[in-house]
Amino acid sequence: GLQRYNLRSNVDLNVTKSTILRVDLSGAYLQTNYPGVGTSTIFRNITTAPPYLFPDVFSDGTISGHPRASNNRINPYNQLMESGYAKEWRSNIQSRVDIEQRLDFITSGLMVKAVVSYDGASTYTMTRTRTPFQSIATGRGVDGKLLYTRNGVVGSPDFGEPAEGSSGQKNIYLESSINYNRVFGNLHSVTGMLLTYQKEIQTQTEALAFRKQAYVGRATYNYASRYSIDANFGITGSENFADGYRFGIFPAVGVAWYPSSEPFYPEELKNVVSSLKFRASIGRTGNDNVGGSRFLYRATFNKAAGGYNLGIGGTGGLNGLSGIVENLFDSPFLSWEIEDKKNYGVDVELFKGAVNMQVDYFDNLRKNILLQRRTVSGVTGFRVNPWQNYGKVANHGIDASLNVNHSIGQAKLTYRGNLTFARNKILEYDEVPQLYPWMNITGTRLNSPNLYVADGLYKDEDFIITSNSNGTKSYQLNTGLPVSSLSSGVRPGDIKYKDLNEDGVINQFDQTRAYGNPAVPELIYGFGMNLDYKGFYASVFFQGAGNTSTIFGGNAPASFFPFTFGFDESSVRKEGLNRWTEANPSQDVLYPRLHSVSFANNTAQSTWWLRDASFIRLKNAEVGYRFSKNWLKKIGLETGRIYVMGNNIHVWDSIK
């Protein structure tokens, strides 16, 4: 069950003619109930437990189980309905106070502003679990009733003692700024801002609060809506780095030119190209969320029991004594990851606003990426390889959007579309020189799969096949064919791989990142339309992704590959029928030869399991009617509509 209560208050107060005070308050209280077992565990067992192993419950209501209740032999219905319960209570409060003071008496357009914000959140959980008795049906008695035996699980109808947990967090944000905005002579528009902020996040589990401090400045100038320049800087300090390296400086500048506002721009051209703007910018940003650990620059130590051998003991063995061992060496020079950005764009308005188009090209270089050094020799004395700002990745692409407005009588139509394409390349990974060029990570794209290259399935002609007196066949690979180190005993129907280095063995030296696309799509796009006609309206929007790949079985092999848990107790889908068999020795099948146990040669990540993960989905669609305001006023309402809406309605993809 779910219960939620919300409260919100927004107050804007004109304290004086030049002073505005805003007070915003909101709060939420939420209570939820869950099964005693986590939902992820339940869903995992739903996908792996064969439906024929046991019923959810027996016909007389007795709780069912399996003689060996482990792995995929756990009844998910029991976990959902009989494992107990968990209750969670959450409370959140957000508050913000702004005060603005105009200083026009000093100079027109000058203003100061201060902001104080406090957010608090707390969660309390109480869990009471139980393990019910589980039974196995062994037959029926003379009365026709089921006979049972216990499956060996030590159960109880009683709930255990409550297990309690809690978490909490508070956020404090302080900001002050001075702003300037003024137009001189209807030609010169000038704005400026200086701002400083400090934020602190205190969690229940951390002794020290997370803190960040920054100083920000911005200045803009626009001349006659023809030329503009925007310059800004940020000086941001992070607790994640040592004194002297905590603050990063991040400047940026952008310029724009509006040819359509120039005196020489032909008036007759404005009927076609109504507005034209060219833009360019260059700047730098930073990232301090590095390593997943706080204070990574500091050395760490562990207490090791028997970590050092000091002398020889009385029995003649080494005298091991507990002591302190160094874990991470200090890295005082760690600092911000940097990204240098360049952007060039054009904005076009056609036919007096009927068509609006924006196109950008970006070229980014991310450097000083935090990584753990890989080329440090073990003889240097580092117990754990040190961290350093060393990695480098280039990223470039385009970003475009298009909007078209059109009317047919009283019907108004709007078409819209957007597209983003981005491709990256790893320039520095600090990897040990590889034996073969196809093994290098440097020069490839982020998240590119590392795969064996499938060369079809083994055929009978790839083997010398002999039979003994009992008719049992034995298979020996023909001379010249590489031997798989992934599994012994390959047979016809198993996946055959290319021996990239031609050493006669299929192993890690035959994996390459030359196939497929990254798991993160390089192409994201969307398109849709809106229709309005006399109060009726309809809208539809499609979204798609391209240049991306997935690996079948990559994240959930137990639920994807048939017979992972043996012939009798594996969850098998109908896709398993599309497989190689002696009666169907086809190369065009989904599954190679199936095995009663996991067979690494066939389950290894390879191009056999590589698929194009591109898709298009109908993200949302809506049809409705808006009532006229005049009619609504008669019944005391300002707005009203009836509608039908759907989200994520359908997906089209090429995965088979």
PDB file of C-alpha atoms in Angstrom, residues 579-586:
ATOM      1  CA  ARG A 579      18.695 -24.012 -31.872  1.00  0.00           C
ATOM      2  CA  TRP A 580      21.229 -26.225 -33.575  1.00  0.00           C
ATOM      3  CA  THR A 581      20.508 -29.936 -33.440  1.00  0.00           C
ATOM      4  CA  GLU A 582      21.772 -32.928 -35.379  1.00  0.00           C
ATOM      5  CA  ALA A 583      18.421 -32.931 -37.144  1.00  0.00           C
ATOM      6  CA  ASN A 584      18.696 -29.176 -37.787  1.00  0.00           C
ATOM      7  CA  PRO A 585      22.394 -28.442 -38.377  1.00  0.00           C
ATOM      8  CA  SER A 586      21.660 -24.894 -39.503  1.00  0.00           C
TER       9      SER A 586
END
